[in-house]
Amino acid sequence: MGLRERKKEQTRRTIEDAAFRLFDERGFHATTVADIAAAADIAPRTFFGYFPTKEDVVFCGFGDSFASLAAALREREPGVTTFDALRSFIIAMVAEGPEADPHRDVRLRLLADNEALASHESHLLGRFEGLIGEAVAADLGDEDNDLRPRMVAAAAVAALKALQPTDHTKKRPLDDEGLAQLDEAFAFLHGGIAGLQERRATASAG
Amino acid sequence: MGLRERKKEQTRRTIEDAAFRLFDERGFHATTVADIAAAADIAPRTFFGYFPTKEDVVFCGFGDSFASLAAALREREPGVTTFDALRSFIIAMVAEGPEADPHRDVRLRLLADNEALASHESHLLGRFEGLIGEAVAADLGDEDNDLRPRMVAAAAVAALKALQPTDHTKKRPLDDEGLAQLDEAFAFLHGGIAGLQERRATASAG
DNA sequence: CCGCAAGATTGCAATCAGTGCAGAAATGCG
DNA sequence: CGCATTTCTGCACTGATTGCAATCTTGCGG
């Protein structure tokens, strides 16, 4: 990677750090793009060369997470189900230390009292759902208008959301209780699929 | 209701209609609040007395839907499960004609090519999820940190989303295929719950 | 080392959403 | 009709976001 790209990456980090520091101190709304630019030693106009909107700074790590989940689902060994891959992914994600996402705590606080940011997050989680849904659909054998993959994906993301620790300092890696909850979640998904399978068998028999 | 409130309601409608007409013609972004105000014969400043943001016009009917679902869940007869109530609600909602939501088609088009609006919708659907989750939790007997209600709610909303006809002119009320899908969806939810119950029984037995 | 082409940064001007405020206009009531 | 309450407007201002054109940097070939 050339010096050019390294420098750009570094500037991006600088902007993120400056932004999150200010968001933490003053809140999202009370921090202007001009403030962030000043704190990061760039021209206000330059900010938009790095992030399309102020909101996008808050979700800067999302692209990587998305790519990482996509890779995990795509590159799983034959025989490993989407559920298995997902389970591992969730465990790994929750186990990650503050290094992986140094802004998580601040972000959670921002999301808690800013509707617009919460909306943005819902949307991004929706992208996760799409990814999972596709993988599940592939596992189940594609059918037109099949609701199952979508429901499974939605439920899985709901579980992921709920397992996300609210506070970075607490239970990381997933403790026994968390692990038990995760297994319950997957039992729910398996059970749902099984329930349907049974219902279909009965229907075609009757 | 006094003349005052009737007139206000009428103005609100006028604004909505004007806005949707313009959104339809030019798109959401290309329509300014000033345009809407002009089309509705009000001062631009007045617009914000009716809607907090331009986006909110697009989701003007949501409050009613939310209240209606809340009422359906709250006022169901004893013995009627959340699932039953939800099933009826979904059928009724899909069956509604264009009168109930005259802007649905335009809204769907807007949502399809505007990320910010899609985000907003995800967020609102999240509120639905919360509502359903609470009701399911009550049915299931409250437990701390129970993932089940959230997963069920998420899956239910996913089903609702999927069943929402893309085009108002088509299949309304829900046709046989739609009904079958809906029943499959609920079979999924029942199966998921059952799977968990079984697992818990096994766990406590072993 | 020099100079050029590509890419990055910046300043400027404009558009548009959203907000606080104060005055003007309309309405409901007695 | 005259007052108290609401509603509607105009105005001024902050702040996000964008297009454009000028300027600066870097990477590379010679």
Coordinates of C-alpha atoms (C1' of nucleotides) in Angstrom, one line a residue:
Chain A
M1 CA 0.0 0.0 0.0
G2 CA 1.5 3.3 -1.0
L3 CA 2.1 6.2 1.3
R4 CA -0.9 7.9 -0.3
E5 CA -3.4 5.3 0.9
R6 CA -1.7 4.9 4.2
K7 CA -2.0 8.6 4.9
K8 CA -5.7 8.6 3.8
E9 CA -6.4 5.7 6.2
Q10 CA -4.7 7.6 9.0
T11 CA -6.7 10.7 8.3
R12 CA -9.9 8.7 8.3
R13 CA -8.9 7.4 11.8
T14 CA -8.1 10.8 13.0
I15 CA -11.5 12.1 11.9
E16 CA -13.3 9.1 13.5
D17 CA -11.4 9.6 16.8
A18 CA -12.0 13.4 16.8
A19 CA -15.7 12.9 16.0
F20 CA -16.3 10.3 18.6
R21 CA -14.5 12.3 21.2
L22 CA -16.7 15.3 20.5
F23 CA -19.8 13.2 20.3
D24 CA -19.0 11.8 23.6
E25 CA -18.5 15.2 25.2
R26 CA -21.3 17.2 23.6
G27 CA -23.6 14.7 21.9
F28 CA -24.2 14.1 18.3
H29 CA -26.4 17.0 17.5
A30 CA -24.4 19.6 19.3
T31 CA -21.2 18.6 17.4
T32 CA -21.0 20.2 14.0
V33 CA -19.0 18.9 11.0
A34 CA -17.0 22.1 11.3
D35 CA -16.1 21.1 14.9
I36 CA -15.0 17.7 13.8
A37 CA -13.0 19.1 11.0
A38 CA -11.3 21.6 13.3
A39 CA -10.5 18.8 15.8
A40 CA -9.1 16.6 13.0
D41 CA -7.1 19.4 11.4
I42 CA -8.8 19.3 8.1
A43 CA -10.9 21.7 6.1
P44 CA -14.7 21.3 6.7
R45 CA -15.1 20.6 3.0
T46 CA -12.6 17.7 3.3
F47 CA -14.7 15.9 5.8
F48 CA -17.1 15.0 3.1
G49 CA -14.4 13.4 1.1
Y50 CA -14.1 10.8 3.8
F51 CA -17.7 10.3 4.9
P52 CA -20.8 11.1 2.9
T53 CA -22.7 12.3 6.0
K54 CA -22.1 13.1 9.6
E55 CA -24.1 10.1 10.6
D56 CA -21.9 7.8 8.6
V57 CA -19.0 8.4 10.9
V58 CA -21.0 6.8 13.7
F59 CA -21.2 3.6 11.7
C60 CA -17.7 3.6 10.3
G61 CA -17.0 0.1 11.3
F62 CA -20.1 -1.4 9.8
G63 CA -18.7 -2.1 6.4
D64 CA -16.0 -4.3 7.8
S65 CA -18.5 -6.2 10.0
F66 CA -20.7 -6.7 7.0
A67 CA -17.9 -8.0 4.8
S68 CA -16.7 -10.2 7.6
L69 CA -20.1 -11.9 8.1
A70 CA -20.4 -12.2 4.3
A71 CA -17.1 -13.9 4.2
A72 CA -17.9 -16.2 7.1
L73 CA -21.1 -17.3 5.4
R74 CA -19.5 -17.7 2.0
E75 CA -16.4 -19.5 3.0
R76 CA -17.7 -21.9 5.5
E77 CA -16.7 -25.6 5.0
P78 CA -19.1 -27.9 3.2
G79 CA -21.3 -29.4 5.9
V80 CA -21.2 -26.4 8.1
T81 CA -24.7 -25.0 8.2
T82 CA -25.6 -21.3 8.1
F83 CA -26.6 -21.7 11.7
D84 CA -23.3 -23.1 12.7
A85 CA -21.4 -20.4 10.9
L86 CA -23.7 -17.8 12.4
R87 CA -23.2 -19.1 15.9
S88 CA -19.4 -19.0 15.6
F89 CA -19.6 -15.5 14.1
I90 CA -21.8 -14.2 17.0
I91 CA -19.5 -15.7 19.6
A92 CA -16.5 -14.2 17.9
M93 CA -18.1 -10.8 17.5
V94 CA -19.2 -10.6 21.1
A95 CA -15.8 -11.8 22.3
E96 CA -14.1 -9.0 20.5
G97 CA -12.3 -6.5 22.7
P98 CA -12.4 -2.8 22.6
E99 CA -9.6 -2.8 20.1
A100 CA -11.9 -4.2 17.4
D101 CA -14.4 -1.4 17.9
P102 CA -13.1 1.3 20.2
H103 CA -16.1 3.5 19.8
R104 CA -18.8 1.0 20.7
D105 CA -19.7 2.4 24.0
V106 CA -20.0 5.9 22.8
R107 CA -22.0 4.7 19.8
L108 CA -24.4 2.8 22.0
R109 CA -25.0 6.0 24.1
L110 CA -25.6 8.0 20.9
L111 CA -28.0 5.4 19.6
A112 CA -29.9 5.4 22.8
D113 CA -31.0 9.0 22.5
N114 CA -31.0 9.8 18.9
E115 CA -33.8 8.5 16.7
A116 CA -32.2 9.3 13.5
L117 CA -29.1 7.3 14.4
A118 CA -31.2 4.4 15.7
S119 CA -33.0 4.4 12.3
H120 CA -29.7 4.3 10.5
E121 CA -28.7 1.3 12.6
S122 CA -31.9 -0.5 12.0
H123 CA -31.3 -0.1 8.3
L124 CA -27.8 -1.5 8.5
L125 CA -29.0 -4.4 10.6
G126 CA -31.5 -5.0 7.8
R127 CA -28.5 -5.5 5.5
F128 CA -27.3 -8.2 7.9
E129 CA -30.7 -9.8 7.7
G130 CA -30.5 -9.9 3.9
L131 CA -27.2 -11.6 4.0
I132 CA -28.3 -14.2 6.5
G133 CA -31.6 -14.7 4.7
E134 CA -29.8 -15.5 1.5
A135 CA -27.6 -18.0 3.2
V136 CA -30.5 -19.7 4.9
A137 CA -32.4 -19.8 1.7
A138 CA -29.5 -21.6 0.0
D139 CA -29.4 -24.1 2.9
L140 CA -33.1 -24.8 2.7
G141 CA -33.2 -25.1 -1.0
D142 CA -34.6 -22.1 -2.7
E143 CA -38.3 -21.8 -3.0
D144 CA -40.2 -18.8 -4.4
N145 CA -41.7 -16.5 -1.8
D146 CA -40.4 -18.6 1.0
L147 CA -40.9 -16.7 4.2
R148 CA -38.7 -19.0 6.3
P149 CA -35.3 -17.5 5.4
R150 CA -36.6 -14.1 6.2
M151 CA -38.1 -15.0 9.5
V152 CA -35.0 -16.9 10.5
A153 CA -32.8 -14.0 9.5
A154 CA -34.9 -11.5 11.4
A155 CA -35.0 -13.7 14.5
A156 CA -31.3 -14.3 14.3
V157 CA -30.6 -10.6 14.1
A158 CA -32.9 -9.9 17.0
A159 CA -30.9 -12.4 19.0
L160 CA -27.6 -10.8 17.9
K161 CA -29.0 -7.4 19.0
A162 CA -30.1 -8.7 22.3
L163 CA -26.8 -10.5 23.0
Q164 CA -24.7 -7.4 22.2
P165 CA -23.5 -6.4 25.6
T166 CA -24.6 -2.9 26.6
D167 CA -21.4 -2.2 28.4
H168 CA -18.0 -3.0 27.0
T169 CA -16.5 -3.7 30.4
K170 CA -18.9 -6.5 31.2
K171 CA -19.1 -10.1 30.2
R172 CA -16.9 -10.4 27.2
P173 CA -16.2 -13.2 26.0
L174 CA -19.7 -14.5 26.2
D175 CA -20.3 -16.0 29.7
D176 CA -22.2 -19.2 30.4
E177 CA -25.5 -17.5 30.6
G178 CA -24.9 -15.7 27.3
L179 CA -23.9 -19.0 25.7
A180 CA -27.0 -20.6 27.0
Q181 CA -29.1 -17.8 25.6
L182 CA -27.4 -18.2 22.2
D183 CA -28.1 -21.9 22.2
E184 CA -31.7 -21.2 23.1
A185 CA -31.9 -18.8 20.2
F186 CA -30.7 -21.4 17.8
A187 CA -33.0 -24.0 19.3
F188 CA -35.8 -21.6 18.6
L189 CA -34.7 -21.3 14.9
H190 CA -34.3 -25.1 14.5
G191 CA -37.6 -25.7 16.2
G192 CA -39.3 -23.2 13.9
I193 CA -37.9 -24.9 10.8
A194 CA -38.8 -28.3 12.2
G195 CA -42.3 -27.2 13.0
L196 CA -42.8 -26.1 9.4
Q197 CA -41.3 -29.3 8.0
E198 CA -43.7 -31.3 10.1
R199 CA -46.6 -29.2 9.1
R200 CA -45.8 -29.6 5.4
A201 CA -45.5 -33.4 5.8
T202 CA -48.9 -33.5 7.5
A203 CA -50.4 -31.3 4.9
S204 CA -49.2 -33.4 2.0
A205 CA -50.2 -36.6 3.7
G206 CA -53.7 -35.4 4.6
Chain B
M1 CA -64.7 18.4 17.5
G2 CA -64.7 22.2 16.9
L3 CA -64.2 23.9 13.6
R4 CA -60.7 24.7 14.6
E5 CA -59.6 21.1 14.9
R6 CA -61.6 20.1 11.8
K7 CA -59.8 22.7 9.8
K8 CA -56.4 21.7 11.1
E9 CA -57.1 18.1 10.1
Q10 CA -58.1 19.2 6.7
T11 CA -55.0 21.3 6.3
R12 CA -52.9 18.2 7.3
R13 CA -54.6 16.2 4.6
T14 CA -54.0 18.9 2.1
I15 CA -50.3 19.0 3.0
E16 CA -50.1 15.2 2.7
D17 CA -51.8 15.1 -0.6
A18 CA -49.7 17.9 -2.0
A19 CA -46.5 16.3 -0.7
F20 CA -47.3 12.9 -2.1
R21 CA -48.3 14.3 -5.5
L22 CA -45.0 16.2 -5.7
F23 CA -43.0 13.2 -4.4
D24 CA -44.6 11.1 -7.0
E25 CA -43.8 13.5 -9.8
R26 CA -40.3 14.6 -8.9
G27 CA -39.1 12.3 -6.2
F28 CA -38.5 12.9 -2.5
H29 CA -35.2 14.7 -2.7
A30 CA -36.2 16.9 -5.6
T31 CA -39.2 18.2 -3.7
T32 CA -38.5 20.9 -1.2
V33 CA -40.6 21.8 1.8
A34 CA -41.2 25.2 0.1
D35 CA -42.6 23.3 -2.9
I36 CA -45.0 21.4 -0.7
A37 CA -46.0 24.5 1.2
A38 CA -46.7 26.3 -2.1
A39 CA -48.8 23.4 -3.4
A40 CA -50.7 23.2 -0.1
D41 CA -51.2 27.0 0.1
I42 CA -49.5 27.5 3.3
A43 CA -46.4 29.4 4.4
P44 CA -43.2 27.3 4.4
R45 CA -42.9 27.9 8.1
T46 CA -46.3 26.5 8.7
F47 CA -45.3 23.1 7.3
F48 CA -43.3 22.5 10.4
G49 CA -46.3 23.1 12.6
Y50 CA -47.8 20.0 11.1
F51 CA -44.8 17.7 10.6
P52 CA -41.6 17.8 12.4
T53 CA -39.6 16.9 9.3
K54 CA -40.1 16.3 5.6
E55 CA -39.6 12.6 6.1
D56 CA -42.4 12.4 8.6
V57 CA -45.0 13.3 5.9
V58 CA -44.1 10.0 4.2
F59 CA -45.0 8.0 7.3
C60 CA -48.0 10.1 8.3
G61 CA -50.3 7.0 8.7
F62 CA -47.9 5.1 10.9
G63 CA -49.2 6.5 14.2
D64 CA -52.7 5.2 13.5
S65 CA -51.4 1.7 12.5
F66 CA -49.3 1.6 15.6
A67 CA -52.2 2.6 17.8
S68 CA -54.4 0.1 16.0
L69 CA -52.1 -2.8 16.6
A70 CA -51.6 -1.8 20.2
A71 CA -55.4 -1.8 20.7
A72 CA -55.8 -5.1 18.9
L73 CA -53.2 -6.7 21.2
R74 CA -54.4 -5.0 24.3
E75 CA -58.1 -5.5 23.9
R76 CA -58.1 -9.1 22.7
E77 CA -60.5 -11.5 24.4
P78 CA -59.1 -13.7 27.2
G79 CA -58.0 -16.9 25.6
V80 CA -57.0 -15.3 22.3
T81 CA -53.3 -15.5 22.0
T82 CA -51.0 -12.8 20.7
F83 CA -50.5 -15.0 17.7
D84 CA -54.2 -15.2 17.0
A85 CA -54.6 -11.5 17.4
L86 CA -51.6 -10.8 15.2
R87 CA -52.9 -13.1 12.5
S88 CA -56.2 -11.3 12.4
F89 CA -54.5 -8.0 12.4
I90 CA -52.3 -8.9 9.5
I91 CA -55.1 -10.2 7.5
A92 CA -57.2 -7.1 8.1
M93 CA -54.3 -4.9 7.3
V94 CA -53.5 -6.5 4.0
A95 CA -57.1 -6.5 3.1
E96 CA -57.4 -2.8 3.5
G97 CA -58.2 -1.0 0.3
P98 CA -56.5 2.2 -1.0
E99 CA -58.9 4.2 1.1
A100 CA -57.1 3.2 4.2
D101 CA -53.7 4.3 2.9
P102 CA -54.1 6.2 -0.3
H103 CA -50.3 6.9 -0.5
R104 CA -49.1 3.4 -0.1
D105 CA -47.9 2.9 -3.7
V106 CA -46.1 6.1 -3.9
R107 CA -44.5 5.5 -0.5
L108 CA -43.3 2.1 -1.6
R109 CA -41.7 3.6 -4.6
L110 CA -40.0 6.3 -2.5
L111 CA -38.8 3.7 0.0
A112 CA -37.3 1.7 -2.8
D113 CA -34.8 4.3 -3.8
N114 CA -34.2 6.4 -0.8
E115 CA -32.0 4.9 1.9
A116 CA -32.9 7.5 4.5
L117 CA -36.6 6.8 4.1
A118 CA -35.9 3.1 4.3
S119 CA -34.0 3.6 7.5
H120 CA -36.9 5.5 8.9
E121 CA -39.2 2.7 8.1
S122 CA -37.0 0.1 9.6
H123 CA -37.1 2.1 12.8
L124 CA -40.8 2.4 12.8
L125 CA -41.2 -1.3 12.2
G126 CA -38.9 -1.7 15.2
R127 CA -41.6 0.0 17.2
F128 CA -44.0 -2.7 16.0
E129 CA -41.6 -5.3 17.1
G130 CA -41.4 -3.8 20.5
L131 CA -45.2 -3.9 20.8
I132 CA -45.4 -7.5 19.7
G133 CA -42.5 -8.5 21.8
E134 CA -44.2 -7.2 24.9
A135 CA -47.4 -9.0 24.2
V136 CA -45.6 -12.3 23.5
A137 CA -43.6 -11.9 26.6
A138 CA -46.8 -11.5 28.6
D139 CA -48.3 -14.6 27.0
L140 CA -45.1 -16.6 27.7
G141 CA -44.8 -15.6 31.2
D142 CA -42.1 -13.0 31.8
E143 CA -38.6 -14.1 32.2
D144 CA -35.6 -11.9 32.5
N145 CA -33.5 -11.7 29.4
D146 CA -35.8 -13.9 27.5
L147 CA -34.8 -13.9 23.9
R148 CA -38.0 -15.6 22.7
P149 CA -40.3 -12.7 22.6
R150 CA -37.9 -10.6 20.7
M151 CA -37.2 -13.4 18.2
V152 CA -40.8 -14.1 17.7
A153 CA -41.6 -10.4 17.2
A154 CA -38.7 -9.9 14.8
A155 CA -39.9 -13.0 12.8
A156 CA -43.5 -11.8 12.8
V157 CA -42.6 -8.4 11.5
A158 CA -40.4 -10.0 8.8
A159 CA -43.5 -12.0 7.8
L160 CA -45.6 -8.9 7.8
K161 CA -43.1 -7.1 5.6
A162 CA -43.0 -9.9 3.2
L163 CA -46.7 -10.3 3.0
Q164 CA -47.3 -6.6 2.3
P165 CA -48.3 -6.6 -1.3
T166 CA -45.8 -4.6 -3.5
D167 CA -48.6 -3.3 -5.7
H168 CA -51.9 -2.1 -4.4
T169 CA -53.7 -3.3 -7.4
K170 CA -52.8 -6.9 -6.8
K171 CA -54.1 -9.6 -4.4
R172 CA -56.0 -7.7 -1.8
P173 CA -57.6 -9.3 0.3
L174 CA -55.0 -11.9 1.0
D175 CA -55.4 -14.7 -1.6
D176 CA -55.1 -18.4 -0.8
E177 CA -51.4 -18.4 -1.4
G178 CA -51.0 -15.5 0.9
L179 CA -53.1 -17.1 3.6
A180 CA -51.1 -20.3 3.3
Q181 CA -47.9 -18.3 3.7
L182 CA -49.3 -16.6 6.7
D183 CA -50.2 -19.9 8.3
E184 CA -46.7 -21.2 7.5
A185 CA -45.3 -18.2 9.2
F186 CA -47.2 -18.8 12.4
A187 CA -46.4 -22.5 12.2
F188 CA -42.8 -21.4 12.2
L189 CA -43.3 -19.3 15.3
H190 CA -45.2 -22.1 17.1
G191 CA -42.5 -24.6 16.1
G192 CA -39.8 -22.3 17.4
I193 CA -41.5 -21.9 20.8
A194 CA -42.2 -25.7 20.9
G195 CA -38.6 -26.5 20.1
L196 CA -37.5 -24.4 23.0
Q197 CA -39.9 -25.9 25.4
E198 CA -38.8 -29.4 24.4
R199 CA -35.2 -28.4 24.8
R200 CA -35.8 -27.0 28.2
A201 CA -37.6 -30.1 29.3
T202 CA -34.7 -32.3 28.1
A203 CA -32.2 -30.0 29.8
S204 CA -33.9 -30.1 33.2
A205 CA -34.5 -33.8 32.9
G206 CA -30.8 -34.6 32.1
Chain C
dC1 C1' 16.9 16.1 -9.3
dC2 C1' 12.9 17.8 -12.5
dG3 C1' 8.4 18.0 -14.1
dC4 C1' 4.0 16.1 -15.1
dA5 C1' -0.4 13.6 -14.3
dA6 C1' -3.4 11.8 -10.9
dG7 C1' -5.3 12.3 -6.6
dA8 C1' -6.3 15.0 -2.4
dT9 C1' -7.4 19.3 -0.1
dT10 C1' -9.5 23.5 0.2
dG11 C1' -12.3 27.8 -0.2
dC12 C1' -16.4 29.7 -1.9
dA13 C1' -21.0 30.1 -3.0
dA14 C1' -25.4 28.1 -3.0
dT15 C1' -29.4 25.2 -1.7
dC16 C1' -32.3 23.5 1.6
dA17 C1' -33.9 21.5 6.2
dG18 C1' -35.1 22.9 10.5
dT19 C1' -35.7 26.3 14.6
dG20 C1' -36.6 30.4 17.6
dC21 C1' -39.0 34.5 17.9
dA22 C1' -42.2 38.1 17.5
dG23 C1' -46.0 40.2 15.1
dA24 C1' -50.3 39.6 12.5
dA25 C1' -54.6 37.1 11.6
dA26 C1' -58.3 34.0 12.7
dT27 C1' -61.4 31.7 15.9
dG28 C1' -64.4 30.6 19.9
dC29 C1' -66.7 32.4 23.7
dG30 C1' -69.2 35.5 26.5
Chain D
dC1 C1' -68.5 43.4 19.8
dG2 C1' -64.0 42.6 22.4
dC3 C1' -60.9 39.5 24.7
dA4 C1' -58.0 35.2 25.2
dT5 C1' -56.3 31.5 22.7
dT6 C1' -54.5 29.4 18.7
dT7 C1' -52.6 29.4 14.4
dC8 C1' -50.1 31.3 10.6
dT9 C1' -46.3 34.0 8.8
dG10 C1' -42.1 36.4 7.9
dC11 C1' -37.4 36.8 9.2
dA12 C1' -33.1 35.6 10.6
dC13 C1' -30.0 32.1 11.7
dT14 C1' -27.5 27.6 12.2
dG15 C1' -25.8 23.7 10.0
dA16 C1' -25.5 19.8 6.5
dT17 C1' -24.4 18.9 2.0
dT18 C1' -22.9 19.7 -2.8
dG19 C1' -20.7 21.6 -7.2
dC20 C1' -16.9 23.9 -8.9
dA21 C1' -12.5 25.6 -9.7
dA22 C1' -8.0 26.6 -7.8
dT23 C1' -4.1 24.8 -5.3
dC24 C1' -1.2 21.5 -3.3
dT25 C1' 1.0 16.6 -2.9
dT26 C1' 2.6 12.5 -4.2
dG27 C1' 4.3 8.8 -7.3
dC28 C1' 6.7 8.0 -11.3
dG29 C1' 9.5 8.3 -15.4
dG30 C1' 13.4 10.3 -17.3

